[in-house]
XYZ file of C-alpha atoms in Angstrom:
233
model
C 78.056 125.975 72.881
C 78.195 123.959 76.027
C 76.650 126.767 77.965
C 73.902 126.983 75.411
C 73.185 123.302 75.850
C 73.270 123.627 79.628
C 70.851 126.555 79.362
C 68.511 124.521 77.198
C 68.649 121.646 79.688
C 67.854 123.965 82.531
C 64.942 125.423 80.612
C 63.744 121.937 79.824
C 64.001 120.973 83.487
C 62.116 124.071 84.532
C 59.475 123.357 81.889
C 59.164 119.758 83.057
C 58.958 120.935 86.653
C 56.238 123.428 85.792
C 54.450 120.787 83.784
C 54.601 118.371 86.731
C 53.358 121.072 89.081
C 50.489 121.854 86.781
C 49.679 118.168 86.413
C 49.659 117.751 90.167
C 47.486 120.837 90.500
C 45.118 119.565 87.832
C 44.987 116.203 89.546
C 44.181 117.798 92.867
C 41.562 120.004 91.220
C 40.073 116.951 89.516
C 39.974 115.021 92.798
C 38.378 117.971 94.572
C 35.792 118.311 91.823
C 35.122 114.581 91.942
C 34.661 114.687 95.718
C 32.406 117.727 95.441
C 30.395 116.129 92.657
C 30.045 112.903 94.638
C 28.908 114.802 97.719
C 26.411 116.811 95.705
C 25.185 113.672 93.990
C 24.827 111.874 97.319
C 22.955 114.819 98.784
C 20.647 114.934 95.769
C 20.056 111.207 95.999
C 19.232 111.519 99.693
C 16.939 114.463 99.031
C 15.104 112.625 96.272
C 14.930 109.465 98.358
C 13.426 111.476 101.237
C 10.900 113.108 98.935
C 10.017 109.745 97.436
C 9.639 108.178 100.886
C 7.484 111.077 102.093
C 5.334 110.821 98.987
C 5.030 107.067 99.436
C 4.103 107.481 103.096
C 1.504 110.104 102.221
C 0.010 107.860 99.537
C -0.030 104.947 101.981
C -1.742 107.053 104.646
C -4.267 108.256 102.105
C -5.000 104.672 101.048
C -5.314 103.554 104.683
C -7.697 106.438 105.392
C -9.746 105.547 102.314
C -9.889 101.891 103.367
C -10.994 102.913 106.887
C -13.658 105.218 105.477
C -15.004 102.493 103.209
C -14.919 99.993 106.075
C -16.839 102.388 108.338
C -19.388 102.995 105.603
C -19.772 99.243 105.098
C -20.211 98.718 108.847
C -22.788 101.520 108.978
C -24.675 99.973 106.060
C -24.627 96.579 107.780
C -25.871 98.143 111.013
C -28.679 99.976 109.231
C -29.666 96.818 107.409
C -29.567 94.855 110.674
C -31.771 97.451 112.386
C -34.250 97.329 109.506
C -34.333 93.526 109.605
C -34.712 93.589 113.387
C -37.620 96.026 113.142
C -39.255 93.791 110.531
C -38.772 90.762 112.768
C -40.212 92.627 115.759
C -43.254 93.734 113.755
C -43.769 90.204 112.471
C -43.454 88.814 116.012
C -45.933 91.384 117.327
C -48.394 90.522 114.566
C -48.058 86.809 115.298
C -48.442 87.457 119.037
C -51.557 89.551 118.440
C -52.978 86.858 116.188
C -52.205 84.196 118.792
C -53.817 86.296 121.536
C -56.888 86.925 119.401
C -57.136 83.233 118.537
C -56.727 82.229 122.182
C -59.321 84.807 123.228
C -61.748 83.487 120.610
C -61.160 79.915 121.730
C -61.661 80.928 125.350
C -64.930 82.675 124.528
C -66.096 79.617 122.595
C -65.119 77.381 125.508
C -66.960 79.626 127.966
C -70.079 79.681 125.805
C -69.924 75.921 125.352
C -69.422 75.428 129.098
C -72.382 77.700 129.849
C -74.540 75.848 127.362
C -73.486 72.475 128.731
C -74.024 73.617 132.321
C -77.469 74.919 131.425
C -78.392 71.674 129.701
C -77.063 69.585 132.591
C -78.924 71.671 135.143
C -82.176 71.492 133.186
C -81.759 67.763 132.648
C -81.065 67.233 136.340
C -84.067 69.361 137.310
C -86.319 67.467 134.893
C -85.011 64.143 136.166
C -85.551 65.097 139.793
C -89.015 66.516 139.056
C -90.045 63.261 137.423
C -88.796 61.159 140.356
C -91.468 61.910 142.971
C -91.689 58.495 144.608
C -88.123 57.233 144.110
C -84.940 58.202 145.904
C -83.184 60.910 143.909
C -79.832 59.316 144.618
C -80.209 55.523 144.405
C -83.651 55.087 142.808
C -85.124 53.015 145.621
C -88.426 53.771 147.295
C -88.275 57.160 149.005
C -89.498 57.536 152.585
C -88.356 61.051 153.442
C -88.577 64.490 151.864
C -86.041 67.328 151.817
C -87.200 70.014 154.239
C -85.458 72.701 152.170
C -87.567 72.373 149.020
C -90.264 69.790 149.963
C -89.671 68.206 146.564
C -86.553 66.031 146.714
C -87.220 62.497 147.898
C -84.678 60.196 149.534
C -84.548 56.825 151.187
C -82.408 58.100 154.033
C -79.842 60.677 155.228
C -76.980 58.943 153.426
C -78.537 59.420 149.993
C -79.532 62.959 150.866
C -75.929 63.967 151.637
C -74.702 61.933 148.675
C -76.999 63.848 146.299
C -76.461 67.251 147.912
C -73.643 68.131 145.447
C -76.192 68.094 142.609
C -79.345 68.981 144.541
C -78.101 72.222 146.155
C -78.247 73.963 142.739
C -82.061 73.818 142.708
C -82.958 73.321 146.377
C -82.722 77.020 147.258
C -84.908 78.126 144.349
C -87.592 75.592 145.203
C -87.466 76.584 148.890
C -87.983 80.255 148.001
C -90.905 79.327 145.740
C -92.529 77.272 148.522
C -91.947 80.071 151.008
C -93.654 82.581 148.721
C -96.612 80.214 148.156
C -97.050 79.659 151.895
C -96.836 83.378 152.595
C -99.450 84.195 149.979
C -101.763 81.352 151.114
C -101.560 82.306 154.776
C -100.134 78.970 155.904
C -97.072 78.510 158.091
C -93.713 78.638 156.194
C -91.574 75.588 155.906
C -88.408 75.669 157.993
C -85.233 75.871 155.922
C -81.744 75.268 157.290
C -78.979 77.803 156.513
C -76.000 75.497 156.941
C -73.249 75.500 154.342
C -73.229 72.757 151.634
C -71.595 69.536 152.687
C -72.595 69.659 156.422
C -74.535 66.807 157.972
C -77.817 67.257 159.819
C -80.031 64.937 161.872
C -83.022 63.744 159.825
C -86.511 64.128 161.217
C -89.018 61.306 161.342
C -90.692 62.194 158.074
C -88.354 64.853 156.711
C -84.671 65.621 156.548
C -83.151 69.013 157.240
C -81.065 70.000 154.233
C -78.962 73.105 153.602
C -80.395 75.456 151.028
C -78.833 77.702 148.422
C -80.463 80.783 146.937
C -77.976 81.171 144.103
C -79.000 80.821 140.497
C -77.625 77.420 139.361
C -76.922 78.557 135.783
C -75.169 81.737 136.891
C -73.126 79.928 139.550
C -72.005 77.265 137.095
C -71.224 79.906 134.456
C -69.157 81.924 136.959
C -67.301 78.784 138.002
C -66.506 77.919 134.391
C -65.331 81.505 133.697
C -62.998 81.415 136.724
C -61.612 78.017 135.745
C -61.012 79.160 132.160
C -59.324 82.418 133.166
C -56.911 80.622 135.533
């Protein structure tokens, strides 16, 4: 009986020992599975995190590229619009410049015509005034005692008035001298001596006449040319 009990105790001990061994083995297996599962889970999390980061980076790059493309298109549109506006401004400036040039040219032509007309009127008025003054000095109006040897028409009271009036008289003196020379040549008489000094020079007056420089230029043409040169400068 005692041996039977001892045998049962031994069996129970062996069963408990086996049970403990199996429990320890199950615990170790459970820990190994837990570690393996954790490692796999961590690896999966890392893989998914990497994929998500790569996807996010790709989306970000795509958005940045799209923003750059839109910005470049906007800049190109602004440049094209600026070029168009600049071309419009240049055309408008050219039109205004052409209008200003045409207006200035018209004003200049009007001024030249007016100057020619005024010069013609002044020359004719001066010629008429000098033609009417046959006995008076053409410069001061006093009684004339000497005659211009260039045209035999102008009358002066002395050399001073002759040189004083030469600025106005030289426009018509040459024409009158040529007319007198042609009349003397046709009539057979001796020609009147005419001095060829430049305007503004002084000469010694004769007893009854004064030697005066002559000019063969057309007074209207010379005045017109002078006005044209003054206007162009």
